[in-house]
């Protein structure tokens, strides 16, 4: 087997039972004293984020193993205005089989079941994705609540969640009203996310904070805390449509909030960076952040997702280079 044998640090593929729906956050009452007096040092956060990837590295077989792990954490996504049933079916086919048989054999993983973490689509595309993924074990995620701006009336946003869940979505990626963060209206934000959590029913709630829109790392920390107190199962950086999307200082602030919330409540919350991530190096950087700040459990798809699609093609190229010594042309790894 080319990849390393199972090791406490990180495994080539997730263990059985570590599926995407193991973790639920029961939430708490709104508790401002958990976050209102917390300050975030911008320069320290930037310095810590900058040194994460320079002080730690994974090489050769271990790097290949981490990249396979990254594939299992990807929410393979299409959120385009010209999405069609055919495009969604092609994306789902890639999610079910992200690596070729030849590459799996070269990596010694021919007996393993490698899939992406989920497929994420618009609500009207959910039925097509559910049908295409039937029996695969890959969950369907849907954006909802007036994505990406989130400025439609709340009853319509809740109805959109219920529509997606009834169509078969197992995960809902919602967007918050950024005004509530900018005006420090924590009760309104808490009530909004709580209502969305209730509308999700059995589906997991991933709360998008749109961190590029909410100005400061202190706001990022506070919004993270309120969303988790309201019952978010995951907190997510961005819609991918903001001017600034997933960046490591923001991710560091959010995972520190997850750690603090866990210590105070005993609850487990997942994390999803999204937007602007395109390379295998990006995937490794985020995995290193999770490993360093939260531990190995948060490198698994039930607690960590990567909101990216173009990243998968570069990961394939890096794995082929590891297995064969040669880089393949990027057009050989088209997604849809």
Short mmCIF file of C-alpha atoms in Angstrom, two decimals:
data_model
loop_
_atom_site.label_atom_id
_atom_site.label_comp_id
_atom_site.label_asym_id
_atom_site.label_seq_id
_atom_site.Cartn_x
_atom_site.Cartn_y
_atom_site.Cartn_z
CA UNK A 1 0.00 0.00 0.00
CA UNK A 2 1.51 3.32 -1.04
CA UNK A 3 -0.30 5.50 1.48
CA UNK A 4 0.71 5.24 5.14
CA UNK A 5 -0.88 2.64 7.33
CA UNK A 6 -3.47 3.90 9.80
CA UNK A 7 -1.87 6.23 12.27
CA UNK A 8 -3.23 8.34 15.15
CA UNK A 9 -2.20 11.57 13.41
CA UNK A 10 -4.38 11.23 10.33
CA UNK A 11 -5.75 8.37 8.29
CA UNK A 12 -5.96 8.00 4.55
CA UNK A 13 -9.75 7.69 4.69
CA UNK A 14 -12.34 8.24 7.42
CA UNK A 15 -13.14 5.40 9.76
CA UNK A 16 -16.52 3.69 9.58
CA UNK A 17 -19.11 5.52 11.64
CA UNK A 18 -17.62 8.95 11.00
CA UNK A 19 -20.32 9.92 8.55
CA UNK A 20 -21.56 13.44 7.92
CA UNK A 21 -24.50 13.25 10.31
CA UNK A 22 -22.87 12.11 13.53
CA UNK A 23 -22.81 15.54 15.16
CA UNK A 24 -25.76 17.70 16.27
CA UNK A 25 -25.53 20.87 18.31
CA UNK A 26 -28.40 21.25 20.77
CA UNK A 27 -27.72 24.95 21.21
CA UNK A 28 -28.13 27.03 24.36
CA UNK A 29 -30.01 30.07 25.51
CA UNK A 30 -28.66 33.35 24.15
CA UNK A 31 -25.79 34.13 26.52
CA UNK A 32 -24.09 37.44 25.63
CA UNK A 33 -21.62 37.17 28.49
CA UNK A 34 -19.92 34.38 26.56
CA UNK A 35 -18.86 36.75 23.80
CA UNK A 36 -19.59 40.44 24.38
CA UNK A 37 -16.35 41.19 26.23
CA UNK A 38 -14.11 39.09 23.98
CA UNK A 39 -11.54 41.03 21.95
CA UNK A 40 -9.69 39.64 18.94
CA UNK A 41 -6.14 40.84 18.25
CA UNK A 42 -5.97 41.26 14.46
CA UNK A 43 -2.18 41.31 14.17
CA UNK A 44 -1.84 38.25 16.42
CA UNK A 45 -4.47 36.37 14.42
CA UNK A 46 -2.73 37.24 11.16
CA UNK A 47 0.65 36.21 12.57
CA UNK A 48 -0.67 32.88 13.85
CA UNK A 49 -2.39 32.17 10.53
CA UNK A 50 0.76 33.04 8.57
CA UNK A 51 2.95 30.72 10.63
CA UNK A 52 0.58 27.74 10.64
CA UNK A 53 1.66 26.53 7.23
CA UNK A 54 5.33 27.44 7.60
CA UNK A 55 5.93 25.73 10.95
CA UNK A 56 4.10 22.53 10.00
CA UNK A 57 4.21 20.52 6.79
CA UNK A 58 3.31 17.09 5.50
CA UNK A 59 5.40 15.46 2.79
CA UNK A 60 5.32 12.57 0.35
CA UNK A 61 3.06 9.69 1.44
CA UNK A 62 1.62 11.67 4.33
CA UNK A 63 0.77 14.56 2.04
CA UNK A 64 -1.01 12.17 -0.32
CA UNK A 65 -2.97 10.76 2.62
CA UNK A 66 -4.00 14.25 3.74
CA UNK A 67 -5.11 15.11 0.21
CA UNK A 68 -7.29 12.00 0.06
CA UNK A 69 -8.76 13.07 3.39
CA UNK A 70 -9.44 16.52 1.93
CA UNK A 71 -11.46 14.94 -0.89
CA UNK A 72 -13.73 13.26 1.65
CA UNK A 73 -14.38 16.68 3.22
CA UNK A 74 -15.26 18.58 0.03
CA UNK A 75 -18.80 19.83 -0.51
CA UNK A 76 -18.77 19.54 -4.30
CA UNK A 77 -20.79 22.56 -5.35
CA UNK A 78 -22.56 24.13 -8.30
CA UNK A 79 -24.39 27.39 -7.63
CA UNK A 80 -24.63 28.95 -11.08
CA UNK A 81 -27.56 30.66 -12.71
CA UNK A 82 -27.33 28.25 -15.66
CA UNK A 83 -27.37 25.03 -13.59
CA UNK A 84 -29.25 22.19 -15.25
CA UNK A 85 -30.29 18.68 -14.26
CA UNK A 86 -27.54 17.34 -16.52
CA UNK A 87 -24.84 19.41 -14.83
CA UNK A 88 -26.02 18.28 -11.41
CA UNK A 89 -25.98 14.62 -12.51
CA UNK A 90 -22.39 14.99 -13.77
CA UNK A 91 -21.35 16.63 -10.52
CA UNK A 92 -22.95 13.81 -8.54
CA UNK A 93 -21.13 11.22 -10.64
CA UNK A 94 -17.87 12.95 -9.74
CA UNK A 95 -18.86 13.07 -6.06
CA UNK A 96 -19.47 9.32 -6.03
CA UNK A 97 -16.18 8.58 -7.78
CA UNK A 98 -13.76 11.49 -7.43
CA UNK A 99 -10.68 9.42 -8.31
CA UNK A 100 -10.17 7.05 -11.23
CA UNK A 101 -9.77 3.31 -10.70
CA UNK A 102 -6.21 3.56 -11.99
CA UNK A 103 -5.28 6.24 -9.49
CA UNK A 104 -6.95 4.42 -6.60
CA UNK A 105 -4.97 1.31 -7.49
CA UNK A 106 -1.72 3.27 -7.71
CA UNK A 107 -2.43 4.71 -4.26
CA UNK A 108 -3.26 1.32 -2.78
CA UNK A 109 -6.87 2.41 -2.12
CA UNK A 110 -8.73 0.17 -4.54
CA UNK A 111 -10.60 -1.47 -1.66
CA UNK A 112 -11.58 1.84 -0.06
CA UNK A 113 -14.76 3.79 -0.69
CA UNK A 114 -13.70 7.35 -1.49
CA UNK A 115 -16.41 9.98 -2.05
CA UNK A 116 -16.74 13.69 -1.46
CA UNK A 117 -18.39 14.91 1.73
CA UNK A 118 -21.57 16.14 0.02
CA UNK A 119 -22.98 17.74 -3.11
CA UNK A 120 -24.31 21.29 -2.66
CA UNK A 121 -26.89 22.79 -5.03
CA UNK A 122 -29.77 25.26 -5.19
CA UNK A 123 -33.14 24.08 -3.80
CA UNK A 124 -34.69 23.44 -7.22
CA UNK A 125 -31.77 21.17 -8.10
CA UNK A 126 -32.12 19.05 -4.95
CA UNK A 127 -34.46 16.41 -6.49
CA UNK A 128 -32.00 15.83 -9.35
CA UNK A 129 -29.09 15.44 -6.91
CA UNK A 130 -31.03 13.13 -4.59
CA UNK A 131 -31.92 10.86 -7.49
CA UNK A 132 -28.38 10.82 -8.86
CA UNK A 133 -26.85 10.04 -5.44
CA UNK A 134 -29.37 7.40 -4.38
CA UNK A 135 -27.65 4.54 -2.57
CA UNK A 136 -24.24 6.24 -2.59
CA UNK A 137 -24.26 7.52 0.98
CA UNK A 138 -23.27 11.00 -0.25
CA UNK A 139 -25.64 13.58 1.31
CA UNK A 140 -27.24 16.42 -0.62
CA UNK A 141 -26.76 19.92 0.77
CA UNK A 142 -28.80 22.89 -0.37
CA UNK A 143 -28.25 26.60 0.04
CA UNK A 144 -31.40 28.39 1.15
CA UNK A 145 -32.81 31.53 2.81
CA UNK A 146 -32.39 33.88 -0.13
CA UNK A 147 -28.81 32.89 -0.87
CA UNK A 148 -26.46 34.76 -1.20
CA UNK A 149 -27.80 38.06 0.20
CA UNK A 150 -30.39 36.64 2.61
CA UNK A 151 -32.58 39.72 2.34
CA UNK A 152 -35.90 38.16 1.41
CA UNK A 153 -38.64 38.14 4.09
CA UNK A 154 -38.14 35.57 6.83
CA UNK A 155 -41.33 33.55 6.04
CA UNK A 156 -40.07 33.04 2.48
CA UNK A 157 -36.63 32.02 3.70
CA UNK A 158 -38.12 29.48 6.10
CA UNK A 159 -40.37 28.13 3.34
CA UNK A 160 -37.30 27.69 1.14
CA UNK A 161 -35.63 25.60 3.85
CA UNK A 162 -38.71 23.40 4.22
CA UNK A 163 -38.93 22.98 0.43
CA UNK A 164 -35.32 21.79 0.22
CA UNK A 165 -35.69 19.40 3.17
CA UNK A 166 -38.91 17.92 1.77
CA UNK A 167 -37.11 17.44 -1.56
CA UNK A 168 -34.47 15.34 0.21
CA UNK A 169 -31.70 17.71 1.31
CA UNK A 170 -29.88 16.38 4.38
CA UNK A 171 -27.95 19.61 5.00
CA UNK A 172 -29.04 23.22 4.66
CA UNK A 173 -26.56 26.08 4.19
CA UNK A 174 -28.33 29.25 5.36
CA UNK A 175 -27.23 32.87 5.24
CA UNK A 176 -27.74 35.31 8.09
CA UNK A 177 -28.95 38.90 8.01
CA UNK A 178 -25.64 40.77 8.16
CA UNK A 179 -27.38 43.89 9.49
CA UNK A 180 -27.97 42.13 12.80
CA UNK A 181 -24.23 41.65 13.24
CA UNK A 182 -23.30 45.16 12.11
CA UNK A 183 -25.84 46.69 14.52
CA UNK A 184 -25.04 44.21 17.33
CA UNK A 185 -28.67 43.03 17.43
CA UNK A 186 -27.82 39.63 18.88
CA UNK A 187 -31.36 38.77 19.94
CA UNK A 188 -32.62 39.22 16.37
CA UNK A 189 -29.76 37.10 14.99
CA UNK A 190 -30.36 34.39 17.58
CA UNK A 191 -34.11 34.30 16.87
CA UNK A 192 -33.50 34.15 13.11
CA UNK A 193 -31.04 31.25 13.27
CA UNK A 194 -33.23 29.43 15.83
CA UNK A 195 -36.21 29.66 13.47
CA UNK A 196 -34.09 28.34 10.62
CA UNK A 197 -32.83 25.48 12.77
CA UNK A 198 -36.43 24.54 13.58
CA UNK A 199 -37.39 24.70 9.88
CA UNK A 200 -34.52 22.31 9.07
CA UNK A 201 -36.07 19.52 11.12
CA UNK A 202 -33.74 16.50 10.79
CA UNK A 203 -31.44 18.22 8.31
CA UNK A 204 -28.15 19.65 9.53
CA UNK A 205 -27.89 23.44 9.66
CA UNK A 206 -24.74 25.10 8.29
CA UNK A 207 -24.81 28.83 9.08
CA UNK A 208 -22.97 31.11 6.64
CA UNK A 209 -21.69 34.23 8.38
CA UNK A 210 -20.55 36.02 5.19
CA UNK A 211 -17.46 37.13 7.07
CA UNK A 212 -16.31 39.40 4.26
CA UNK A 213 -19.37 41.56 4.94
CA UNK A 214 -19.28 41.86 8.73
CA UNK A 215 -16.20 44.05 9.02
CA UNK A 216 -14.13 42.84 12.00
CA UNK A 217 -12.76 39.68 13.56
CA UNK A 218 -14.54 40.65 16.76
CA UNK A 219 -17.83 40.60 14.83
CA UNK A 220 -16.84 37.24 13.35
CA UNK A 221 -16.30 35.80 16.84
CA UNK A 222 -19.54 37.21 18.19
CA UNK A 223 -21.63 36.09 15.20
CA UNK A 224 -20.07 32.62 15.45
CA UNK A 225 -21.05 32.37 19.11
CA UNK A 226 -24.63 33.54 18.54
CA UNK A 227 -25.11 31.14 15.62
CA UNK A 228 -23.85 28.23 17.71
CA UNK A 229 -25.99 29.18 20.69
CA UNK A 230 -28.98 29.21 18.29
CA UNK A 231 -28.25 25.63 17.24
CA UNK A 232 -26.02 25.79 14.15
CA UNK A 233 -24.43 22.38 13.53
CA UNK A 234 -21.70 23.99 11.40
CA UNK A 235 -20.52 27.56 11.04
CA UNK A 236 -19.32 28.55 7.58
CA UNK A 237 -17.20 31.49 6.47
CA UNK A 238 -18.73 32.69 3.24
CA UNK A 239 -21.19 32.31 0.40
CA UNK A 240 -18.33 32.47 -2.10
CA UNK A 241 -19.95 35.61 -3.54
CA UNK A 242 -18.36 38.19 -1.23
CA UNK A 243 -15.32 40.26 -2.18
CA UNK A 244 -13.32 38.43 0.55
CA UNK A 245 -14.19 34.81 1.27
CA UNK A 246 -12.34 32.10 3.21
CA UNK A 247 -9.08 33.43 4.67
CA UNK A 248 -7.07 31.84 7.47
CA UNK A 249 -7.27 34.66 10.08
CA UNK A 250 -11.06 34.53 9.86
CA UNK A 251 -10.98 30.72 10.02
CA UNK A 252 -8.72 30.89 13.08
CA UNK A 253 -11.18 33.22 14.81
CA UNK A 254 -14.11 30.94 14.03
CA UNK A 255 -12.41 27.73 15.19
CA UNK A 256 -11.34 29.44 18.41
CA UNK A 257 -15.02 30.34 18.89
CA UNK A 258 -15.93 26.68 18.29
CA UNK A 259 -13.38 25.65 20.91
CA UNK A 260 -14.65 28.19 23.43
CA UNK A 261 -18.28 27.29 22.79
CA UNK A 262 -17.48 23.61 23.28
CA UNK A 263 -15.75 24.31 26.57
CA UNK A 264 -18.69 26.37 27.83
CA UNK A 265 -21.58 24.24 26.53
CA UNK A 266 -20.20 20.75 26.01
CA UNK A 267 -21.54 20.82 22.43
CA UNK A 268 -19.66 19.98 19.23
CA UNK A 269 -19.90 22.24 16.17
CA UNK A 270 -18.36 21.74 12.74
CA UNK A 271 -16.58 24.24 10.52
CA UNK A 272 -16.73 24.95 6.79
CA UNK A 273 -14.54 27.45 4.95
CA UNK A 274 -15.91 28.32 1.51
CA UNK A 275 -14.96 30.52 -1.41
CA UNK A 276 -11.61 31.37 -2.95
CA UNK A 277 -10.01 27.96 -2.34
CA UNK A 278 -8.67 26.41 -5.53
CA UNK A 279 -5.52 24.39 -4.90
CA UNK A 280 -4.33 21.30 -3.07
CA UNK A 281 -2.10 23.62 -1.05
CA UNK A 282 -5.21 25.47 0.13
CA UNK A 283 -6.74 22.19 1.27
CA UNK A 284 -3.62 21.32 3.26
CA UNK A 285 -3.55 24.75 4.87
CA UNK A 286 -7.09 24.40 6.17
CA UNK A 287 -6.50 20.84 7.37
CA UNK A 288 -3.41 22.02 9.25
CA UNK A 289 -5.49 24.77 10.89
CA UNK A 290 -8.09 22.23 12.03
CA UNK A 291 -5.48 19.76 13.26
CA UNK A 292 -3.52 22.41 15.16
CA UNK A 293 -6.46 24.26 16.73
CA UNK A 294 -9.14 21.60 17.29
CA UNK A 295 -7.46 18.22 16.84
CA UNK A 296 -7.72 15.24 14.53
CA UNK A 297 -11.47 14.77 15.04
CA UNK A 298 -12.04 18.06 13.20
CA UNK A 299 -10.29 16.78 10.09
CA UNK A 300 -13.16 14.35 9.50
CA UNK A 301 -16.18 15.11 7.28
CA UNK A 302 -18.66 15.02 10.16
CA UNK A 303 -16.92 18.09 11.63
CA UNK A 304 -15.11 19.71 8.70
CA UNK A 305 -16.06 20.57 5.13
CA UNK A 306 -14.37 22.46 2.33
CA UNK A 307 -16.74 24.53 0.22
CA UNK A 308 -14.90 24.21 -3.06
CA UNK A 309 -15.10 22.40 -6.36
CA UNK A 310 -12.16 23.57 -8.50
CA UNK A 311 -9.86 22.41 -5.69
CA UNK A 312 -10.68 18.78 -6.49
CA UNK A 313 -9.03 18.94 -9.91
CA UNK A 314 -5.74 20.19 -8.46
CA UNK A 315 -5.83 17.55 -5.71
CA UNK A 316 -6.21 14.87 -8.40
CA UNK A 317 -3.21 16.29 -10.28
CA UNK A 318 -1.07 16.27 -7.13
CA UNK A 319 -2.07 12.69 -6.32
CA UNK A 320 -1.24 11.58 -9.88
CA UNK A 321 2.14 13.25 -9.57
CA UNK A 322 2.75 11.42 -6.31
CA UNK A 323 1.73 8.08 -7.82
CA UNK A 324 3.40 8.39 -11.25
CA UNK A 325 5.97 11.18 -10.99
CA UNK A 326 4.17 13.11 -13.74
CA UNK A 327 1.60 15.93 -13.74
CA UNK A 328 -1.45 15.36 -15.90
CA UNK A 329 -3.08 18.10 -17.93
CA UNK A 330 -5.70 20.00 -15.96
CA UNK A 331 -8.35 19.45 -18.65
CA UNK A 332 -8.31 15.75 -17.76
CA UNK A 333 -9.96 16.58 -14.44
CA UNK A 334 -12.99 18.62 -15.49
CA UNK A 335 -15.84 18.47 -12.97
CA UNK A 336 -18.98 18.90 -15.03
#
